[in-house]
XYZ file of C-alpha atoms in Angstrom:
523
model
C 80.475 113.161 78.284
C 78.128 112.507 75.330
C 78.365 114.377 72.041
C 75.354 116.607 72.802
C 76.896 117.793 76.092
C 80.221 118.478 74.348
C 78.498 120.615 71.758
C 76.565 122.573 74.410
C 79.790 123.325 76.313
C 81.613 124.373 73.131
C 78.812 126.730 72.112
C 78.818 128.224 75.593
C 82.539 128.919 75.320
C 82.094 130.563 71.908
C 79.293 132.742 73.217
C 81.408 133.697 76.229
C 84.378 134.859 74.159
C 83.255 138.063 72.479
C 86.210 140.383 71.933
C 85.255 143.345 69.837
C 88.062 145.484 68.434
C 86.459 148.684 67.249
C 87.985 151.972 66.351
C 88.114 154.454 69.461
C 91.433 156.210 70.353
C 93.794 158.289 68.335
C 91.674 158.698 65.229
C 90.775 161.043 62.440
C 87.694 161.930 64.480
C 89.839 162.458 67.568
C 92.228 164.666 65.631
C 89.339 166.620 64.167
C 88.242 167.581 67.634
C 91.682 168.526 68.900
C 93.729 169.625 65.909
C 91.176 171.626 63.970
C 90.333 169.099 61.285
C 93.946 168.077 60.697
C 94.522 164.431 59.830
C 97.916 164.412 61.524
C 99.466 165.195 64.849
C 101.825 168.159 64.617
C 104.714 168.802 66.995
C 106.577 172.103 66.736
C 110.300 171.690 66.334
C 113.503 173.300 65.052
C 113.448 172.120 61.467
C 113.408 174.574 58.591
C 109.878 173.393 57.780
C 108.744 174.512 61.239
C 107.247 171.242 62.397
C 107.352 167.491 62.582
C 104.233 165.688 61.405
C 103.107 162.264 62.423
C 100.070 161.143 60.479
C 97.889 158.063 60.600
C 97.188 156.201 57.393
C 94.682 153.738 58.870
C 91.357 155.061 60.179
C 91.668 153.721 63.704
C 89.509 154.766 66.646
C 89.997 152.525 69.660
C 89.529 149.237 71.467
C 86.568 147.862 73.430
C 86.391 144.452 75.133
C 83.159 143.209 76.644
C 81.790 139.875 77.909
C 85.161 138.299 77.308
C 86.731 135.158 78.716
C 90.183 134.445 80.190
C 92.450 132.909 77.577
C 96.084 131.831 77.144
C 98.460 134.142 75.305
C 98.635 131.965 72.216
C 94.880 132.328 71.809
C 94.923 136.084 72.448
C 97.538 136.543 69.741
C 95.169 134.917 67.227
C 92.407 137.478 67.747
C 91.854 140.115 65.067
C 94.423 142.882 65.620
C 93.978 146.606 66.015
C 96.160 147.802 63.112
C 97.569 151.292 62.713
C 100.226 152.920 60.568
C 102.300 155.925 61.569
C 104.338 158.065 59.168
C 107.078 160.584 59.869
C 106.498 163.220 57.189
C 109.475 165.377 58.196
C 112.304 164.883 55.637
C 115.291 165.584 57.891
C 114.436 164.487 61.437
C 114.312 161.194 63.245
C 111.437 160.947 65.713
C 110.996 158.734 68.768
C 107.373 157.823 69.461
C 105.577 156.489 72.561
C 102.513 154.289 72.217
C 100.158 154.810 75.163
C 96.903 153.063 76.049
C 94.412 155.207 77.990
C 91.581 153.412 79.783
C 88.155 155.052 79.810
C 86.661 156.140 83.136
C 83.591 153.962 82.589
C 85.589 150.733 82.182
C 84.573 148.086 84.742
C 87.065 145.346 83.975
C 90.295 145.583 85.966
C 93.334 146.751 83.981
C 95.648 144.096 85.416
C 93.547 141.419 83.752
C 94.383 142.787 80.304
C 97.312 141.630 78.205
C 98.569 143.666 75.257
C 100.975 142.766 72.481
C 102.703 144.660 69.691
C 104.515 142.169 67.532
C 105.668 139.263 69.681
C 106.080 141.193 72.935
C 103.353 140.483 75.499
C 102.641 143.047 78.214
C 100.372 142.855 81.226
C 99.078 146.297 82.191
C 100.563 147.134 85.573
C 101.578 150.152 87.706
C 105.190 150.054 86.386
C 103.884 151.146 82.979
C 101.589 153.797 84.378
C 101.612 157.374 83.086
C 99.212 160.251 83.610
C 96.053 160.210 81.453
C 95.703 163.126 79.066
C 92.063 163.870 79.967
C 89.782 163.454 82.988
C 87.506 161.073 81.092
C 90.240 158.456 81.333
C 91.070 156.860 84.653
C 94.447 155.295 83.825
C 97.121 155.214 81.131
C 100.049 152.921 80.297
C 103.091 153.391 78.065
C 103.365 150.070 76.314
C 105.836 150.624 73.494
C 108.416 153.067 72.089
C 109.707 153.102 68.527
C 111.521 155.459 66.190
C 110.863 156.707 62.669
C 113.497 157.902 60.259
C 112.653 160.786 57.900
C 109.773 159.907 55.545
C 109.477 156.450 57.097
C 106.221 154.611 57.843
C 105.682 151.710 60.248
C 102.594 149.524 60.643
C 101.758 147.737 63.898
C 99.320 144.993 64.903
C 98.144 145.487 68.472
C 96.303 142.630 70.241
C 94.368 142.895 73.523
C 92.774 140.098 75.531
C 91.835 139.032 79.065
C 94.702 137.060 80.585
C 94.506 133.826 82.535
C 94.572 135.616 85.891
C 90.916 136.449 85.365
C 87.811 134.323 85.696
C 84.494 134.223 83.926
C 83.000 135.969 86.967
C 85.575 138.781 86.636
C 84.500 139.397 83.067
C 80.782 138.749 83.090
C 78.792 141.855 82.176
C 81.932 143.971 82.330
C 83.506 146.197 79.732
C 87.026 147.489 79.178
C 87.280 150.507 76.840
C 90.460 152.229 75.766
C 92.082 154.352 73.151
C 95.599 154.346 71.731
C 97.664 157.531 71.739
C 100.765 157.866 69.584
C 102.872 160.639 71.106
C 106.035 161.921 69.370
C 108.938 163.002 71.564
C 111.216 165.943 70.789
C 112.533 165.176 67.285
C 116.183 164.428 66.695
C 117.731 166.108 63.693
C 119.840 163.794 61.564
C 121.978 164.277 58.472
C 123.512 167.663 57.649
C 120.665 169.429 59.489
C 122.083 167.937 62.689
C 125.510 169.400 61.889
C 123.841 172.736 61.159
C 122.327 172.647 64.646
C 125.644 171.649 66.263
C 127.300 174.690 64.668
C 124.370 176.871 65.774
C 123.628 177.936 62.196
C 120.416 178.702 60.331
C 120.092 178.187 56.588
C 119.031 181.069 54.347
C 117.618 178.552 51.885
C 118.478 178.011 48.238
C 120.325 180.788 46.394
C 119.703 181.277 42.680
C 121.924 184.228 41.674
C 125.704 183.762 41.921
C 126.859 186.408 39.434
C 127.403 189.172 41.979
C 130.297 188.967 44.464
C 129.459 188.510 48.142
C 131.343 191.266 49.949
C 129.557 191.019 53.305
C 128.774 188.102 55.604
C 125.729 186.568 53.908
C 125.578 183.543 56.197
C 124.763 179.977 55.172
C 122.840 178.695 52.137
C 121.937 175.237 50.889
C 122.528 173.225 47.737
C 122.221 169.540 46.865
C 125.386 167.451 46.638
C 126.004 163.774 45.867
C 124.925 162.762 49.382
C 121.935 165.030 50.088
C 121.582 168.634 51.208
C 124.804 170.598 51.688
C 125.094 173.908 53.593
C 127.791 176.348 52.504
C 129.222 179.594 53.908
C 129.055 182.676 51.698
C 130.741 186.075 51.795
C 132.969 187.768 54.378
C 132.152 185.226 57.073
C 134.123 185.178 60.315
C 132.513 182.224 62.122
C 133.862 179.286 60.109
C 137.213 178.687 61.833
C 138.191 175.169 62.905
C 141.290 174.104 64.788
C 142.239 170.514 63.971
C 145.479 168.511 64.101
C 147.360 171.614 65.249
C 146.294 173.682 62.220
C 143.607 176.241 61.497
C 141.043 175.583 58.792
C 138.053 177.356 57.264
C 134.776 175.512 56.798
C 133.659 175.510 53.165
C 130.438 173.587 53.717
C 128.557 170.907 55.579
C 128.353 167.933 53.226
C 125.206 165.914 52.671
C 126.765 162.973 54.557
C 127.069 165.139 57.733
C 130.831 165.576 57.355
C 132.464 169.004 57.403
C 134.514 170.156 54.396
C 137.385 172.319 55.612
C 140.319 174.053 53.868
C 143.788 174.578 55.329
C 144.484 178.113 56.587
C 147.790 177.915 58.473
C 149.290 177.241 61.880
C 147.597 180.325 63.288
C 144.208 181.974 62.764
C 144.279 184.581 60.007
C 141.646 187.258 59.537
C 140.059 187.644 56.110
C 142.205 189.417 53.492
C 145.516 188.803 55.284
C 148.493 188.359 52.948
C 150.679 185.570 54.334
C 152.376 182.543 52.768
C 151.617 180.687 55.991
C 148.045 180.209 54.777
C 149.324 177.577 52.302
C 151.362 174.397 52.720
C 153.293 175.492 49.625
C 153.122 178.593 47.421
C 155.267 177.368 44.505
C 153.654 174.140 43.322
C 152.842 173.241 39.718
C 149.649 171.305 39.072
C 151.583 169.092 36.696
C 155.217 169.199 35.634
C 155.159 169.109 31.832
C 157.972 169.610 29.322
C 157.584 172.313 26.679
C 157.226 169.676 23.991
C 154.763 167.501 25.831
C 151.313 168.956 26.232
C 148.214 166.857 26.699
C 144.636 167.225 27.949
C 145.339 164.422 30.424
C 147.215 166.924 32.611
C 144.014 168.538 33.923
C 143.587 165.337 35.959
C 144.206 164.901 39.685
C 145.187 161.509 38.351
C 145.457 160.584 34.688
C 146.698 158.175 32.047
C 148.754 157.008 30.336
C 151.868 157.361 32.463
C 155.004 159.280 31.533
C 155.266 161.190 28.263
C 152.989 158.919 26.251
C 150.174 160.900 24.650
C 146.568 160.048 25.414
C 144.695 158.609 22.449
C 141.132 158.892 23.803
C 139.181 160.726 26.471
C 138.776 157.447 28.373
C 142.550 156.913 28.395
C 143.299 160.526 29.391
C 140.908 160.125 32.320
C 142.170 156.742 33.473
C 143.313 157.255 37.046
C 146.763 155.690 36.960
C 149.385 158.379 37.572
C 149.308 161.061 40.276
C 149.510 164.699 39.279
C 152.428 166.694 40.663
C 150.187 168.635 43.048
C 148.491 165.465 44.309
C 151.872 164.072 45.330
C 152.533 167.250 47.336
C 149.146 167.115 49.043
C 149.363 163.377 49.781
C 152.821 163.724 51.326
C 151.637 166.560 53.548
C 148.529 164.629 54.635
C 150.479 161.479 55.457
C 152.967 163.378 57.631
C 150.639 165.845 59.353
C 147.326 163.980 59.582
C 147.746 160.226 59.082
C 151.084 159.669 60.853
C 150.161 162.214 63.540
C 147.194 160.069 64.573
C 144.344 162.199 63.209
C 143.384 160.043 60.230
C 140.365 158.464 61.938
C 138.676 161.866 62.148
C 138.712 162.324 58.359
C 135.894 160.884 56.252
C 136.078 159.333 52.791
C 133.868 162.034 51.226
C 134.441 162.576 47.497
C 136.460 165.308 45.754
C 135.335 166.233 42.236
C 137.921 166.773 39.476
C 135.173 167.344 36.876
C 136.589 166.346 33.462
C 133.221 166.166 31.715
C 133.233 167.635 28.189
C 129.740 168.977 27.435
C 130.673 170.424 23.994
C 130.575 173.850 22.373
C 126.823 174.422 22.689
C 127.156 174.202 26.470
C 130.508 175.968 26.753
C 129.811 178.769 24.255
C 133.225 178.289 22.650
C 133.123 177.589 18.906
C 136.565 175.940 18.906
C 135.577 173.400 21.550
C 135.877 169.850 20.130
C 134.655 168.142 23.287
C 137.216 165.378 22.699
C 139.202 165.706 25.925
C 142.463 164.010 24.937
C 145.941 164.757 23.540
C 146.151 168.330 22.110
C 142.502 168.605 21.105
C 140.932 171.931 22.059
C 138.489 171.070 24.837
C 136.540 173.025 27.440
C 135.369 171.208 30.565
C 132.185 171.120 32.608
C 133.059 173.934 35.018
C 133.929 176.172 32.036
C 130.298 175.798 30.941
C 128.880 176.398 34.432
C 131.014 179.534 34.886
C 129.755 180.812 31.492
C 133.309 181.636 30.415
C 132.592 181.266 26.700
C 129.643 183.679 26.719
C 130.020 187.422 26.278
C 128.144 188.648 29.384
C 128.915 185.562 31.529
C 125.701 185.952 33.486
C 123.693 183.004 34.757
C 126.543 181.161 36.480
C 125.340 177.881 37.965
C 127.627 176.105 40.459
C 127.046 172.496 41.414
C 128.178 170.326 44.312
C 127.398 167.170 42.327
C 130.078 165.389 40.334
C 128.961 164.711 36.729
C 131.236 161.689 36.210
C 131.805 158.952 38.787
C 135.322 158.488 37.434
C 136.085 162.064 38.541
C 134.616 161.585 42.034
C 137.815 160.798 43.919
C 137.504 158.604 47.026
C 139.706 156.126 48.893
C 137.472 153.107 49.518
C 133.984 154.230 48.533
C 133.157 152.807 45.117
C 129.447 153.511 45.459
C 129.630 157.301 45.167
C 133.258 157.533 44.071
C 136.066 155.932 42.078
C 138.121 154.449 44.951
C 141.366 155.716 43.341
C 142.832 157.770 46.220
C 145.477 156.730 48.732
C 144.496 159.462 51.213
C 141.177 161.331 51.680
C 142.457 164.782 50.766
C 141.962 167.094 47.795
C 141.472 170.746 46.819
C 138.572 173.191 46.644
C 136.516 173.268 43.419
C 135.681 176.382 41.410
C 131.993 175.675 42.099
C 132.730 176.004 45.811
C 134.652 179.224 45.147
C 131.681 180.655 43.239
C 129.192 179.533 45.891
C 131.396 181.116 48.581
C 130.930 184.486 46.883
C 133.658 185.155 44.307
C 131.191 186.469 41.749
C 131.099 185.444 38.081
C 134.239 184.759 36.064
C 136.396 187.860 35.689
C 134.878 189.656 38.703
C 137.179 190.712 41.550
C 136.194 190.106 45.152
C 138.782 190.896 47.794
C 136.352 190.678 50.702
C 135.082 187.107 50.895
C 136.701 184.590 53.222
C 138.522 182.566 50.517
C 140.546 185.495 49.183
C 144.240 185.269 50.063
C 146.108 188.271 48.635
C 149.563 187.843 47.196
C 149.161 184.224 46.098
C 147.280 182.269 43.474
C 145.109 179.459 44.910
C 144.879 176.229 42.919
C 141.462 174.597 42.499
C 140.613 171.049 41.469
C 138.448 172.147 38.499
C 139.707 171.799 34.882
C 139.292 174.890 32.674
C 140.354 173.954 29.142
C 142.984 172.408 26.904
C 143.923 174.628 23.969
C 145.525 173.193 20.817
C 149.331 173.367 20.941
C 149.110 174.968 24.379
C 149.026 173.698 27.912
C 146.177 172.296 29.946
C 144.633 174.818 32.347
C 142.642 174.729 35.586
C 140.595 177.310 37.464
C 142.225 179.219 40.289
C 141.543 182.217 42.527
C 144.225 184.751 41.650
C 146.142 187.296 43.726
C 143.648 190.057 42.909
C 140.556 188.113 43.916
C 139.506 187.059 40.411
C 138.257 183.607 39.519
C 140.444 182.873 36.526
C 142.447 180.093 34.827
C 146.012 178.935 35.344
C 148.437 176.925 33.254
C 149.376 173.578 34.834
C 153.118 174.373 34.711
C 152.824 177.628 36.687
C 153.476 177.914 40.416
C 150.494 178.345 42.682
C 149.452 178.092 46.316
C 148.280 174.800 47.757
C 145.650 174.667 50.528
C 144.547 171.069 51.161
C 140.887 170.272 51.729
C 139.675 167.445 53.968
C 136.349 166.333 55.418
C 135.890 165.884 59.161
C 133.706 162.832 59.725
C 130.195 163.188 61.155
C 131.211 161.224 64.248
C 133.790 163.836 65.178
C 131.728 166.818 64.067
C 129.189 165.858 66.750
C 131.842 166.524 69.395
C 132.818 170.012 68.202
C 132.856 172.814 70.728
C 133.459 176.541 70.243
C 131.742 179.284 68.271
C 133.793 179.221 65.075
C 135.506 182.586 65.523
C 139.237 183.308 65.281
C 139.564 183.421 69.078
C 137.135 180.557 69.749
C 137.399 178.182 66.779
C 135.458 174.924 66.591
C 137.509 172.095 68.041
C 136.999 168.391 68.587
C 136.245 167.914 72.265
């Protein structure tokens, strides 16, 4: 074949291959017609926002092929792609999405001669992929791809279409294949703490801003940010937060932002609110730290502390070095090892942090003129929770609890050194005063004998430091026998109710309604 004939044949091939990818399908124009000028597809769901939005970023309209030519896959994959981007705008829900190609009624090229690819996967349109078209102007439809989007995630796809090698020039001559791409979200799947909220059949009342007044009725569930995300906490005289686990009854404090469930020990039987019984504690006569009358040091507000023994701390950093266990931590660890770990329940407990907040914000924040902010030896020091509870201010209004731990060194974990300090042997701790306030105690010095945490007859230790006073003892917050949030000297006897976190994996298997007679249980 001479050079002129070769050139003529090549030009004929070029003229024969005319694949035009235009914009036809699921587009801004398409949405305008169907969704009342919205630039996103909206699917109603069960999220607090009321919907799950999938929006296109690219202005894509559709695909038309005309006067094409059969070609091998490697050539089809080199054609200009139809590119589209899909975004899941819902912040808490994972969404599964189907990509569907609908073929227009006026298409004259047979569907089975069309190959489609997304990424490296090549699909020939065939009856096995067939689904029902959404409108009568389309004669056929095919589900070609399914993908998922995490909250606030976007994905971009290159979609190629071409005539496969089963066709001939005669099949394609003067024929057209027109289609549009539909991106259809399936029923969204809640993830994170919202999923746990759904499992427990709860609805959030949103963010609460006023914590000064005691919650004496069942106020339900509210939300607050913690170190992992959004946390949902029970407030008031609730009666639907009972859990039975490892042979014991517990009360749910909150759903953590990592999907785990923070629960507090409540005995070997289910107790109604306001019941006076020592059985609601693992011990009612435990000191936070055993300290001699001549040895007083700010280090003793620590769940763990330094230096060891009777050596005085010489700096805040040394006092907050996590070397030696507090007396109460030893009690809690021993109980956990015997009743949870050795009993075979340890795998159900997550390594979610416990905050022993030893931050020292200073007298401007605490409202206490004597506050040095030093945090070691016998120096007068008020701690972070003292400031949040407004103890040093005359009217004590404007209490602001937090579920975030101000210092990583005080965020006690076992193995997690990303969020926590990795200092624990076992994943067990105590409730914080911030959790007590959020649960409905009311501001410092206010009595509440109606909310679910109140246990008459016994003082309940918390994990939150109060203050160190010069020549006195270190003190921590507690909930006292009369329902007051108050402070307690580390050498006094108090009630111990361990707190653990059920892992998200096990929370997903919970059954029950959370009442005394039908507590949540791992299936």
